[in-house]
Each structure stands twice: as C-alpha cells, then as structure tokens.
mmCIF file of C-alpha atoms in Angstrom:
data_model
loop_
_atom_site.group_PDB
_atom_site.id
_atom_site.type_symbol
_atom_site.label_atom_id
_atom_site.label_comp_id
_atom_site.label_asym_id
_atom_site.label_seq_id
_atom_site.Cartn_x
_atom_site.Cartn_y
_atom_site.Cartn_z
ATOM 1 C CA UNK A 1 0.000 0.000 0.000
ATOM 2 C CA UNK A 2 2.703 2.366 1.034
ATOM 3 C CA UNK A 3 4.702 1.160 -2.144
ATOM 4 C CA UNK A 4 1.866 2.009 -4.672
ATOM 5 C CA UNK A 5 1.116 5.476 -2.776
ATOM 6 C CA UNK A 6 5.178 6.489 -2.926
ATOM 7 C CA UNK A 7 4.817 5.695 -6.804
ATOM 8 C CA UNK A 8 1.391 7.444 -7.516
ATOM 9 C CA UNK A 9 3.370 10.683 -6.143
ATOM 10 C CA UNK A 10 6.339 10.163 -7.773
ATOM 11 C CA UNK A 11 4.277 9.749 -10.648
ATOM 12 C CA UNK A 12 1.803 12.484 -10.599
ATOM 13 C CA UNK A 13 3.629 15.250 -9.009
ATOM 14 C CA UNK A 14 5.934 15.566 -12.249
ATOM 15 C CA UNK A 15 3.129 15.473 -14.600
ATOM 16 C CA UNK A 16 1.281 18.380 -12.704
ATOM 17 C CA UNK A 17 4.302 20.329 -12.560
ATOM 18 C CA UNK A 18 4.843 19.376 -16.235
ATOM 19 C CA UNK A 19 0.904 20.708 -16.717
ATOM 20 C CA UNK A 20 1.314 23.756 -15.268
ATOM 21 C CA UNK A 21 4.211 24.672 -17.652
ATOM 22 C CA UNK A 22 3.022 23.629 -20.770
ATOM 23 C CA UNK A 23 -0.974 24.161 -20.518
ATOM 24 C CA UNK A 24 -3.607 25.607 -18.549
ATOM 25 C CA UNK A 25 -1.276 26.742 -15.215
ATOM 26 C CA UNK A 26 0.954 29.475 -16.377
ATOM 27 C CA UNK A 27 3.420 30.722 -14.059
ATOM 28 C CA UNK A 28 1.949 34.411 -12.797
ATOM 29 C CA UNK A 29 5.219 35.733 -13.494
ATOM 30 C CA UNK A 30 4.893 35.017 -17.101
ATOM 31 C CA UNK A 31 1.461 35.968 -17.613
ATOM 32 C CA UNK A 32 2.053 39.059 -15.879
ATOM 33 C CA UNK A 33 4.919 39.910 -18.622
ATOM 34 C CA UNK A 34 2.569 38.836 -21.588
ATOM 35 C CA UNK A 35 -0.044 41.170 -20.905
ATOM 36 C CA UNK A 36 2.781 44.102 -20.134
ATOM 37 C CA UNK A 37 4.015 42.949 -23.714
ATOM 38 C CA UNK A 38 0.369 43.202 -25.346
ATOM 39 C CA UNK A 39 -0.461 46.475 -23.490
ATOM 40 C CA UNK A 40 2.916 48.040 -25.056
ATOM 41 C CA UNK A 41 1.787 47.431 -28.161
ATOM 42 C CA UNK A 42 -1.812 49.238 -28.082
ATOM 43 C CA UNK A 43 -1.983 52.745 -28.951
ATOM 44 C CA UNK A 44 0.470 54.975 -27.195
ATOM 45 C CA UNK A 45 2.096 51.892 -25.328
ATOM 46 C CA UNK A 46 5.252 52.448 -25.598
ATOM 47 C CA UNK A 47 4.971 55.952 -24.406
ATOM 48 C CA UNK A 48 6.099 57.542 -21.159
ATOM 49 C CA UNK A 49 4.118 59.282 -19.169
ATOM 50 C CA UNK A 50 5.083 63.019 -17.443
ATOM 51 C CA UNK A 51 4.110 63.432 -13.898
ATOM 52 C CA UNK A 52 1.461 65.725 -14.633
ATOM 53 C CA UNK A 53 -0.007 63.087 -17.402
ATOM 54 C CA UNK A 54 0.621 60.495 -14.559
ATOM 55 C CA UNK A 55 -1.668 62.292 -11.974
ATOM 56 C CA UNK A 56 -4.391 62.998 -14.719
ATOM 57 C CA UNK A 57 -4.823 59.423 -15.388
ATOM 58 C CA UNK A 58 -4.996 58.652 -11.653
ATOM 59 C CA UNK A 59 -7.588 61.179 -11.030
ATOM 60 C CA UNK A 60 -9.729 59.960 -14.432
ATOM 61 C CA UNK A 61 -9.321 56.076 -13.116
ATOM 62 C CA UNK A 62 -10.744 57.352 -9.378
ATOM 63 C CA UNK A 63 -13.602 59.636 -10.940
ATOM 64 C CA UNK A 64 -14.801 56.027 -13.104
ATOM 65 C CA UNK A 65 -14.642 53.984 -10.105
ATOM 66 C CA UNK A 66 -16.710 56.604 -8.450
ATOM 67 C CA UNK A 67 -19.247 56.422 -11.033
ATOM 68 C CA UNK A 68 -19.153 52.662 -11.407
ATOM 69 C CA UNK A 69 -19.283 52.251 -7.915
ATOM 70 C CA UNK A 70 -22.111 54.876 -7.314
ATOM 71 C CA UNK A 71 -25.631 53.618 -6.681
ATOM 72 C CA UNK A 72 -27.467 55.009 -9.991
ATOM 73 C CA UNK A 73 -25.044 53.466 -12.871
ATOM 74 C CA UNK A 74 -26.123 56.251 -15.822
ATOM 75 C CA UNK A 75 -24.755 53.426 -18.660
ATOM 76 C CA UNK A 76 -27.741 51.502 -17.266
ATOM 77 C CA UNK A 77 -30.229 54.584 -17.699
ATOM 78 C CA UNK A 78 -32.045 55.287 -21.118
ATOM 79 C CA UNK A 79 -29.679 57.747 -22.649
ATOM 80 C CA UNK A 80 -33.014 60.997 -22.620
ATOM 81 C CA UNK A 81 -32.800 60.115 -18.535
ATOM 82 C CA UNK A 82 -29.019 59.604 -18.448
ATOM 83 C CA UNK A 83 -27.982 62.639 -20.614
ATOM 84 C CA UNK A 84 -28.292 65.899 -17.626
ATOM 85 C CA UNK A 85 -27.001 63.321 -15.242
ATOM 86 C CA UNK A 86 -23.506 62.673 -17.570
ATOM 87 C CA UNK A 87 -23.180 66.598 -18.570
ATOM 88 C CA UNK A 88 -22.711 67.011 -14.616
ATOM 89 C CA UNK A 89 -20.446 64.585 -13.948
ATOM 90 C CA UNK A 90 -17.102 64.689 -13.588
ATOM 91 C CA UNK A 91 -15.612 62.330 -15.977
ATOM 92 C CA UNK A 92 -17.941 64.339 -19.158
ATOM 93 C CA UNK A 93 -16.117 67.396 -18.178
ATOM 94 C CA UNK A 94 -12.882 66.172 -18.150
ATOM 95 C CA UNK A 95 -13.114 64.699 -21.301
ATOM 96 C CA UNK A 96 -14.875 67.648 -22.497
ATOM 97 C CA UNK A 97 -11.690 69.734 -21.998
ATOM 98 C CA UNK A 98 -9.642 66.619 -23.475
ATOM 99 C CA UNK A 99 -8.601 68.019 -27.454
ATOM 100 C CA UNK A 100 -10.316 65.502 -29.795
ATOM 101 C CA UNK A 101 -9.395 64.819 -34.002
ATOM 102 C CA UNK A 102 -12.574 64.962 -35.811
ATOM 103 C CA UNK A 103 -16.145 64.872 -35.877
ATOM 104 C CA UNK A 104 -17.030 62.853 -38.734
ATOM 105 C CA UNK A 105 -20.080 62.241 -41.007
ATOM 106 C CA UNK A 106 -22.086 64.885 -38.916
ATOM 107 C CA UNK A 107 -25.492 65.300 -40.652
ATOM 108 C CA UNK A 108 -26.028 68.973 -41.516
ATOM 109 C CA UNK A 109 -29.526 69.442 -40.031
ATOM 110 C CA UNK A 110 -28.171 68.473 -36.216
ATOM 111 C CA UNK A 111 -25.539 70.546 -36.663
ATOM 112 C CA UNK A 112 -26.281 73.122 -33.761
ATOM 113 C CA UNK A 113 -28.329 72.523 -31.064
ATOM 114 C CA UNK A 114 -32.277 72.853 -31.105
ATOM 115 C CA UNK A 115 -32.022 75.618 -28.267
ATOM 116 C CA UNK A 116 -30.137 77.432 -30.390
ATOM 117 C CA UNK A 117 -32.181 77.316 -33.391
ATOM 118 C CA UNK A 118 -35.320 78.237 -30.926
ATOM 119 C CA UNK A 119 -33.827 80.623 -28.486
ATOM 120 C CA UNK A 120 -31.908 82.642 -31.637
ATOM 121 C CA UNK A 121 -33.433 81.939 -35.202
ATOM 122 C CA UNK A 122 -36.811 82.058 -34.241
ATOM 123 C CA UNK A 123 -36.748 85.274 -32.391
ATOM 124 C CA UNK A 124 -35.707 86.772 -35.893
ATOM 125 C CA UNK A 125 -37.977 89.527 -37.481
ATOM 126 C CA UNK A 126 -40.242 88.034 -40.104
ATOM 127 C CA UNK A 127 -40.227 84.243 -38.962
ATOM 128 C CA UNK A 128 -43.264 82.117 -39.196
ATOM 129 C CA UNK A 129 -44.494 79.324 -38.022
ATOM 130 C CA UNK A 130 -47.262 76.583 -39.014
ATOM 131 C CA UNK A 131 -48.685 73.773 -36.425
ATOM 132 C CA UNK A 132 -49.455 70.221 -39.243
ATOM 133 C CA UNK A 133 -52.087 67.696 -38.906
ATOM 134 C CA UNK A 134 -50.097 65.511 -37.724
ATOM 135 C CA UNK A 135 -48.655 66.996 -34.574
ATOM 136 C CA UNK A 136 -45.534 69.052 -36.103
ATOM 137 C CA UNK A 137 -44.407 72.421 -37.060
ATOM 138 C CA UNK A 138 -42.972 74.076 -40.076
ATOM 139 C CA UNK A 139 -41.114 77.136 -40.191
ATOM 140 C CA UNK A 140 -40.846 79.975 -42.661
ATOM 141 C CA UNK A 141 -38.943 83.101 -43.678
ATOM 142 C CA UNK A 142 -40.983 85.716 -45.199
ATOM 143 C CA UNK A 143 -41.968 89.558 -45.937
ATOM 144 C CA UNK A 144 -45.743 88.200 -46.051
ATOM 145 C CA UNK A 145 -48.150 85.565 -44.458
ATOM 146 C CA UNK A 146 -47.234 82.488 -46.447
ATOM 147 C CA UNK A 147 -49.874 81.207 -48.794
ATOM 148 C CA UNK A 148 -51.410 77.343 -47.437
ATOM 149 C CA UNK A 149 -50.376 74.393 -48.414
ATOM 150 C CA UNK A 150 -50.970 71.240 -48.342
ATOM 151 C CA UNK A 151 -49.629 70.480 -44.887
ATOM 152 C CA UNK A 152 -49.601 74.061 -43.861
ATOM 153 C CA UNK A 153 -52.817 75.725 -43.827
ATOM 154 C CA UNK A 154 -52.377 78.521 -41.736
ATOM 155 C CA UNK A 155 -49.085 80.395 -40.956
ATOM 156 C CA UNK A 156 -48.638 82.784 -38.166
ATOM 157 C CA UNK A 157 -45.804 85.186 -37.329
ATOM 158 C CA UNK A 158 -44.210 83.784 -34.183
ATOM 159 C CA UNK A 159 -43.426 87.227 -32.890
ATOM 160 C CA UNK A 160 -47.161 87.751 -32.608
ATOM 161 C CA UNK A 161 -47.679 84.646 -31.520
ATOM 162 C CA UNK A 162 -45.469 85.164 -28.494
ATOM 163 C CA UNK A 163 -47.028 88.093 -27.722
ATOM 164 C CA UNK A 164 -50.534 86.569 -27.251
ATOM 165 C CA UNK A 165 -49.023 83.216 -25.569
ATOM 166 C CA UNK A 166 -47.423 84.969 -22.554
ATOM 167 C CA UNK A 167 -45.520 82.504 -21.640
ATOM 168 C CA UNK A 168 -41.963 82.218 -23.886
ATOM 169 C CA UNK A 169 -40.309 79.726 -21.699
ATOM 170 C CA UNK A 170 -42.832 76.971 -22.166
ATOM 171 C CA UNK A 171 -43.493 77.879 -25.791
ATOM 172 C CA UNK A 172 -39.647 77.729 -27.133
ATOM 173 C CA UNK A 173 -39.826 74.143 -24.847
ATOM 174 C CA UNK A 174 -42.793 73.162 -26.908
ATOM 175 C CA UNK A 175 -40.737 74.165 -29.685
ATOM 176 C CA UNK A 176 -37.867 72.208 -28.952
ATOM 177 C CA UNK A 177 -39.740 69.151 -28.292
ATOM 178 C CA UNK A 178 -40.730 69.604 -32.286
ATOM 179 C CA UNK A 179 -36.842 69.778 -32.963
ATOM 180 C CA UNK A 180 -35.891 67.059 -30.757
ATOM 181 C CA UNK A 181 -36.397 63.326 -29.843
ATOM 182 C CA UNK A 182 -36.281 64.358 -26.238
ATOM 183 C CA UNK A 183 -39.476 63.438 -24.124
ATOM 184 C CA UNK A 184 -39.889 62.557 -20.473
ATOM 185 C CA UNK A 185 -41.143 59.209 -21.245
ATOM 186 C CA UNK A 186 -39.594 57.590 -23.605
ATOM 187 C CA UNK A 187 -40.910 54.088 -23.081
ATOM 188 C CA UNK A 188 -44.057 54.912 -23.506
ATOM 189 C CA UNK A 189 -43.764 57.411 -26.456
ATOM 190 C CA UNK A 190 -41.706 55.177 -28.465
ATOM 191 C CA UNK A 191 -43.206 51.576 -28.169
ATOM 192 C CA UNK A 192 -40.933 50.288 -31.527
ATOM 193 C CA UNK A 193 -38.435 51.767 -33.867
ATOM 194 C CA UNK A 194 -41.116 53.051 -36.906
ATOM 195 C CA UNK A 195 -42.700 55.826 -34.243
ATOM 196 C CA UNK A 196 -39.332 56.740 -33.442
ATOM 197 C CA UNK A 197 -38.297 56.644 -37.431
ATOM 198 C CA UNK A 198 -41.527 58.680 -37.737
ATOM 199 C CA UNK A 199 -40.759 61.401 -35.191
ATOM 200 C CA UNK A 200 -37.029 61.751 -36.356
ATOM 201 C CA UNK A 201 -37.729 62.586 -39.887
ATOM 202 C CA UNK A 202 -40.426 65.037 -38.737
ATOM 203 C CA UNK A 203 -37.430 66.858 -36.570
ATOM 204 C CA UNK A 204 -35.543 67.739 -39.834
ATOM 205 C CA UNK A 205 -38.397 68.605 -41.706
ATOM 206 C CA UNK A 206 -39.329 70.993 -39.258
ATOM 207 C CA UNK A 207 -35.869 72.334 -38.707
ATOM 208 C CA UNK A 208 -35.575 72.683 -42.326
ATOM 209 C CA UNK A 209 -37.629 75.869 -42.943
ATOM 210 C CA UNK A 210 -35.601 77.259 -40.708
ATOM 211 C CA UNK A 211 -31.747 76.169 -41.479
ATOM 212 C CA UNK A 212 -32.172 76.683 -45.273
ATOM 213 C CA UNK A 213 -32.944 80.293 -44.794
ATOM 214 C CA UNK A 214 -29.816 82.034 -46.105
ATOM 215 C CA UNK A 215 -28.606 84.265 -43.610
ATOM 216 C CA UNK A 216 -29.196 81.799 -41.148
ATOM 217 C CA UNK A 217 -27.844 79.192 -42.894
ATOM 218 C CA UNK A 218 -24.133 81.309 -42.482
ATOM 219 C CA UNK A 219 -24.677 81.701 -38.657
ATOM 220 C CA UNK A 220 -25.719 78.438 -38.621
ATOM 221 C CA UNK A 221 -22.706 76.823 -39.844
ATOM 222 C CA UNK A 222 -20.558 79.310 -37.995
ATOM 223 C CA UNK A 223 -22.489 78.282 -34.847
ATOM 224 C CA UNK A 224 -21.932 74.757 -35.563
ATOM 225 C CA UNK A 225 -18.613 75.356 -35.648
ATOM 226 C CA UNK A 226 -18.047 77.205 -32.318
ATOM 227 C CA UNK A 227 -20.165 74.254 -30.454
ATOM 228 C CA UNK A 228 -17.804 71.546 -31.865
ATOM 229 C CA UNK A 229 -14.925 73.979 -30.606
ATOM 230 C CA UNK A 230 -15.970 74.474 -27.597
ATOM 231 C CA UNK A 231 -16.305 70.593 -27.092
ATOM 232 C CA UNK A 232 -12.104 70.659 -28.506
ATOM 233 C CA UNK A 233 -13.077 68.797 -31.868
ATOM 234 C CA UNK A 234 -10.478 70.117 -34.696
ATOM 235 C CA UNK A 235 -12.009 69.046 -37.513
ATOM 236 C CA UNK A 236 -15.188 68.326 -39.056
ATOM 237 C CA UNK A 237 -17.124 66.292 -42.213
ATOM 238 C CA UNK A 238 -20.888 67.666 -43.041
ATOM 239 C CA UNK A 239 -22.699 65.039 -44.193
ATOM 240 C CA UNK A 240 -24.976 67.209 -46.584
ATOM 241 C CA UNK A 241 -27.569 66.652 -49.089
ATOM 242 C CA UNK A 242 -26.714 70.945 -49.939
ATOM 243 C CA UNK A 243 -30.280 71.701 -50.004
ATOM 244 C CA UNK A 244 -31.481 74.859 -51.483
ATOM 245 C CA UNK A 245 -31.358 78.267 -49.697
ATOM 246 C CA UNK A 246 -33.827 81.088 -50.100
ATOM 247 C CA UNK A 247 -33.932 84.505 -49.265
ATOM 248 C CA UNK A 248 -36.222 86.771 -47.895
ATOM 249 C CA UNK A 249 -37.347 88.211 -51.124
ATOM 250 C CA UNK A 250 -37.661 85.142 -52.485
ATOM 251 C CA UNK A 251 -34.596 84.093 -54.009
ATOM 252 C CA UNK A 252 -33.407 80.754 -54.474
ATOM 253 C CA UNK A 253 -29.835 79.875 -54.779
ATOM 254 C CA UNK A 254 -28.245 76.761 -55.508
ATOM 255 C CA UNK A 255 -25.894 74.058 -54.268
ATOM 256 C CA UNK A 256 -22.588 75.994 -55.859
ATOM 257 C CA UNK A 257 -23.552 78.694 -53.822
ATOM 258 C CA UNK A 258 -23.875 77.024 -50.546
ATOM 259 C CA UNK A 259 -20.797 75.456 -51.097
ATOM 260 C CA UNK A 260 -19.205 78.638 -51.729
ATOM 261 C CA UNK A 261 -20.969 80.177 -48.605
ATOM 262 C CA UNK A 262 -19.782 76.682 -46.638
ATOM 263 C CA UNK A 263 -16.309 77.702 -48.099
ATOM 264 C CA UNK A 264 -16.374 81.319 -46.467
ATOM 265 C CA UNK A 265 -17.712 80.668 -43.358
ATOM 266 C CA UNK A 266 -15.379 77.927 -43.083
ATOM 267 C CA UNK A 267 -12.363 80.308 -44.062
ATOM 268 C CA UNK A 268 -13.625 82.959 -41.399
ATOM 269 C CA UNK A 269 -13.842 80.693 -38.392
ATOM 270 C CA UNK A 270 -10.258 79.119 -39.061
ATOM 271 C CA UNK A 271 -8.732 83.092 -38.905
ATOM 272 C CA UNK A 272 -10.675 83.217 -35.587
ATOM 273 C CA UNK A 273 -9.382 79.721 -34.339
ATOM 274 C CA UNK A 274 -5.846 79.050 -36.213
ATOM 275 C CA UNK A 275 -5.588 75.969 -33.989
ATOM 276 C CA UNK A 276 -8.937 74.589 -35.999
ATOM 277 C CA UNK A 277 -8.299 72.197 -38.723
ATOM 278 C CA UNK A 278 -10.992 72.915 -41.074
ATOM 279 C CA UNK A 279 -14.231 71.413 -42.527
ATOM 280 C CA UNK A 280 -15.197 69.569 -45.267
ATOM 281 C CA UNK A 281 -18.790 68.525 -47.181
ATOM 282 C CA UNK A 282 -19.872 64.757 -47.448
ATOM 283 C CA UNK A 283 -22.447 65.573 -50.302
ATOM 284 C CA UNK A 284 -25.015 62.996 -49.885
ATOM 285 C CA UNK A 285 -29.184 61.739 -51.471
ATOM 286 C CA UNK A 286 -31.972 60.706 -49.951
ATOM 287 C CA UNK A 287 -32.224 56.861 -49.941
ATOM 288 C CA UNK A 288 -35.882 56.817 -51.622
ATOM 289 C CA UNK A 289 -34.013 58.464 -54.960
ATOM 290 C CA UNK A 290 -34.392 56.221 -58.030
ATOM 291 C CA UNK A 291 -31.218 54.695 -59.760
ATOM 292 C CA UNK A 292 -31.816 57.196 -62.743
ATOM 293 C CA UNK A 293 -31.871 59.893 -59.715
ATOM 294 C CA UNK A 294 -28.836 58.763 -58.024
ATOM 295 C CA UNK A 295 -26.731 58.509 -61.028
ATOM 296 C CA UNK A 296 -27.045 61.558 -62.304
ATOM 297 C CA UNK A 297 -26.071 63.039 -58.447
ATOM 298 C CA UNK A 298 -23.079 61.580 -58.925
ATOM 299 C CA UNK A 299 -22.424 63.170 -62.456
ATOM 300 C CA UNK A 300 -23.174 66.576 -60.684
ATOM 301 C CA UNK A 301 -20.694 65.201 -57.363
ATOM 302 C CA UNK A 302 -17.775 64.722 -59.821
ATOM 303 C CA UNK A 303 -18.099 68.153 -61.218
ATOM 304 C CA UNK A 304 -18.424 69.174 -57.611
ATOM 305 C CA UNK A 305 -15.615 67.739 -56.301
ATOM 306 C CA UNK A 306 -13.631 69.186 -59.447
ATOM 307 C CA UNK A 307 -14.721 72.616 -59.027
ATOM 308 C CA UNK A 308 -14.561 72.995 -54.748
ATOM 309 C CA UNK A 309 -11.571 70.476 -54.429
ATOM 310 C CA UNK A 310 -10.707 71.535 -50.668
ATOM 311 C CA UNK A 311 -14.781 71.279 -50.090
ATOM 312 C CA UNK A 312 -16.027 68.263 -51.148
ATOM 313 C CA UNK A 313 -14.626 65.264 -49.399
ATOM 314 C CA UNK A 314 -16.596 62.602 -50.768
ATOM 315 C CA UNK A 315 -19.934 61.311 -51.648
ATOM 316 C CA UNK A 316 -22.621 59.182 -49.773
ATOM 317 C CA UNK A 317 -24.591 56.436 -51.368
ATOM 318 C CA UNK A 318 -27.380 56.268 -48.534
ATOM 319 C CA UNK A 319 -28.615 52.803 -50.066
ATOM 320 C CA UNK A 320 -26.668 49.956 -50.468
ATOM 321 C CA UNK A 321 -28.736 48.794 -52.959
ATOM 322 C CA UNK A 322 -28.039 51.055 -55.790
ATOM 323 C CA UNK A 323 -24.190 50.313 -55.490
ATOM 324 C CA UNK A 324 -24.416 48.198 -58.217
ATOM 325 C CA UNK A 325 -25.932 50.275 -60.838
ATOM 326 C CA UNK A 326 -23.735 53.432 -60.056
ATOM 327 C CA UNK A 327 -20.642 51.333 -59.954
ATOM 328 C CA UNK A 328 -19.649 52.876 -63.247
ATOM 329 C CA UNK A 329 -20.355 56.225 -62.374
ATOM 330 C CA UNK A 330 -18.291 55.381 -58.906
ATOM 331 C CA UNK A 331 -15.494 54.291 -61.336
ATOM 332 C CA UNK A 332 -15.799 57.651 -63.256
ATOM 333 C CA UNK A 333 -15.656 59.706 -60.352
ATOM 334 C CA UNK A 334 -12.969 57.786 -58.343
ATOM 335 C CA UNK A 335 -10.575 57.802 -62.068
ATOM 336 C CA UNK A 336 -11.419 61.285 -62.633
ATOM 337 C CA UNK A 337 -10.571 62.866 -59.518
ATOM 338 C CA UNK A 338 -7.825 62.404 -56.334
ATOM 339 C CA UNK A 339 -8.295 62.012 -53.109
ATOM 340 C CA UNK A 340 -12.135 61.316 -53.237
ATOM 341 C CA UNK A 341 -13.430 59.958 -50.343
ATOM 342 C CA UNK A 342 -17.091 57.482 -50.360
ATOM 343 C CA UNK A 343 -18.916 56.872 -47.835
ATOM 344 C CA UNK A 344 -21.277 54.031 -48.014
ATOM 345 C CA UNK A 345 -24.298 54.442 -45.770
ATOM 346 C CA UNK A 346 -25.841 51.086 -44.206
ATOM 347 C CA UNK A 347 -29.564 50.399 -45.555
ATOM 348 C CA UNK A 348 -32.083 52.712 -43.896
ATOM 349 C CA UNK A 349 -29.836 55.793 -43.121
#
C-alpha cells in the first residue's frame, strides 16, 4: 500500500508540474509579462508618461470607479434620462476639456443645437411658423403671411404669436420638443423603432424651414462650428444633401452657392481659431431616390468635387442597394478625380 502510494506521487507530481508549464497553469510571473508585452503594443504603449499626465490618469481612473461604484449606474439609464445626469459629472467634463481629431459624417440638419435654433433663429424679425395635422411644425422666412399648403394651412408670425401666448419659456420648450427626440417618457412614447423613425424625420423637416434660410444658414454653420470647438473637436465632415437656400425676397440659390458660402464661413472661423483644422462637405441623397436619380447626383458630385476640391470630401450612397448600378459612375468619379473619399451608408440611413 505504502509502495503504490510512494509511486502514484512520484508519478503524478511531475506530470502536474509538467501541466502547469506547458498548458492551462501558467506561471503568474509570465502571464504578468505577456499582458505588459500586449499592453505596449496598443496605442500609445510604448509611451512615457510626465508626472502631470501620470496624476491625470490617476484622477480619471478614481472619478470612473466613483461612477461605477455609485448607486445610480447612468450606462444603465435610457440615454433621454441619463444625458443631464452625464453633462454634470465629472468624468464628461474632463473629457470635455480633453482636445479631440474629428467629428465625422455629422449630418447637416443636427448641426447646432435645437435651443439654439429656438432661443436665436426664431426670435428673428419676419419668422413664421405653421402647427401640421399631424402633430408638427414648419417654419418659414418671409416679408408676407405664407400662402397654405398642403400640410400648412395657416401660418402665423411667431413674434405675434409670443405676444398673445405669454408665456416664452414653455413655448420655445414646446418648440424644442418639435426639434428634438427628447421626451420625459420615452418608453411609452416610443413603443418600436417606426414611431421613433416617424418622429425623427419630422425633426428635420421641421428644422428645415428654418436652417435653409440664407442668412441663417451662415450663422448656422458658424455656430456649428463654435459648439464643436468648444467641445475641442479640430475638424469636421458635413454630411450634406446641400439643399437649397432662399432669401427673404424670395430668391433661391443653388448648391454651388452654398458650397461657396460653406467655403467662407469655413475660411472665417479658421482666422478666428488658427488651432482649428478645417471642414469639409460629405455631399449625400436621400435613400428613396431612383437609380436614374442617383446617377445623375453623382455626375453633378464629380463636377463638384472638381470645381470645390478643398470642399467636397466625398460622396454618400445612402442605399446599399443602388451600389451596383452606379458602380460605373463610382469608377468615373474615383478615375477622374484624387483624393475622393465614399462613404457608403448602411440600408435605412
């Protein structure tokens, strides 16, 4: 008995030790240096970090421990309930401060915020406003009452509108609301994705009337700007379909224009912030364009792109679907011109 117990040990204690070296025991020591090795080779491993950039990371590691040790966990939250609670905390404002590369692929109707289109461009002289049949707004720049339309048929001048309200607070948050996604409950408001499609698309109609005004449409942009500045973003692609701009007379201009007012204000807010990259235009279509449609907006992006070469930065196909039939045109453009960027949207966007 003693015999066969001597040799089991003599037996096994070799293989484990031959187990732990060879398969799932490694020796602490070793793992400890693998994952130093793999670490050095992410992003910025191999750098050294000052004292001060030492103490910063210290204080960001405490200040996420705080929050993932704190008792409401705002990841868990819906982001409409989560969203005033992150903008307060401490880790948002650091990062906030933090310089970032680019904001990319930015559609051009959520450009600036919707308290800034309510709070500034609808306070403007000669701005009107029309409540739809189905529960949204439309907005409109103009000497004279608008004539009705279809989903418009009767337009009042918001400054008068104000005036017999009383109450401008709660109207521009009404307002907002129109502009916005952003409702107290959004469980109940949004019970599947179409209602939320539904009320997203009615957003950027609304905010339309509005944006494509022309001399709003230059503070708009500049405003854009300054909010992506403020945030320490150095450069920026508009994702833009360069709708038409009017004017208060009347006036329609076209996409060459807005590109050459994009180019401008562009131009002006880099001499105001030299540390500012710059901005370039995504030109895209809507997805529900036919093939005929979508081909012959890429003819006009390649003459585009050839005529505002520091502008244009590429062009969106918004359905995956048409790929196919505009591959020669994609060809075309991609031969024709240099450092063309595309963008291919995933089905629905």
């Amino acid at each position: 008995m003693v015999n066969s117990l001597c040799l089991t040990l003599l037996t096994c204690v070799p293989l484990l030790w031959l187990v732990r070296e060879s398969a799932g025991m490694p020796d602490p020591a070793r793992r400890d240096l693998l994952m130093r090795e793999e670490a050095s080779r992410q992003t910025g491993g191999l750098l050294a970090l000052t004292a001060a950039e030492q103490k910063l990371d210290a204080n960001l590691h405490r200040f996420k421990e705080q929050e993932m040790a704190a008792t409401l966990f705002l990841p868990a939250l819906h982001f409409f309930k989560a969203k005033p609670l992150i903008e307060k905390s401490a880790i948002y404002r650091l990062l906030q401060k933090m310089p970032k590369g680019a904001a990319l692929h930015i559609h051009s109707s959520s450009l600036v915020s919707a308290e800034w289109l309510v709070k500034n461009v609808t306070y403007r002289p000669h701005c009107y406003i029309c409540f739809t049949w189905d529960n949204s707004v439309r907005f409109l720049f103009s000497t004279l009452q608008p004539f009705p339309r279809w989903d418009c048929f009767y337009w009042q001048l918001l400054e008068s509108l104000r005036a017999r309200i009383g109450d401008n607070a709660g109207f521009d948050s009404s307002l907002i609301q129109h502009l916005t996604l952003f409702t107290e409950n959004p469980d109940g408001e949004y019970p599947n994705q179409d209602v939320v499609w539904e009320k997203f698309e009615k957003a950027f109609i609304a905010a339309a009337g509005l944006i494509t005004h022309a001399p709003v449409l230059r503070d708009y942009i500049y405003q854009g700007l300054e909010e992506l500045h403020r945030d320490n973003v150095m450069y920026l692609e508009l994702r833009s379909g360069l709708s038409r701009t009017y004017e208060l007379d009347g006036t329609i201009h076209d996409k060459i224009w807005t590109l050459k007012l994009f180019q401008e204000v562009t131009s002006k807010f880099k001499q105001n912030y030299p540390e500012f990259f710059g901005a370039r235009i995504i030109i895209s279509v809507h997805r529900a364009l036919s093939v005929s449609e979508v081909k012959a907006a890429v003819t006009e992006a390649i003459q585009l792109k050839k005529d505002f070469p520091d502008v244009v930065a590429g062009f969106d196909m918004a359905r995956l679907s048409l790929v196919v039939h505009s591959l020669t045109m994609l060809y075309q453009l991609a031969t024709s011109c240099h450092n063309v960027i595309w963008f291919v949207g995933r089905q629905g966007e």
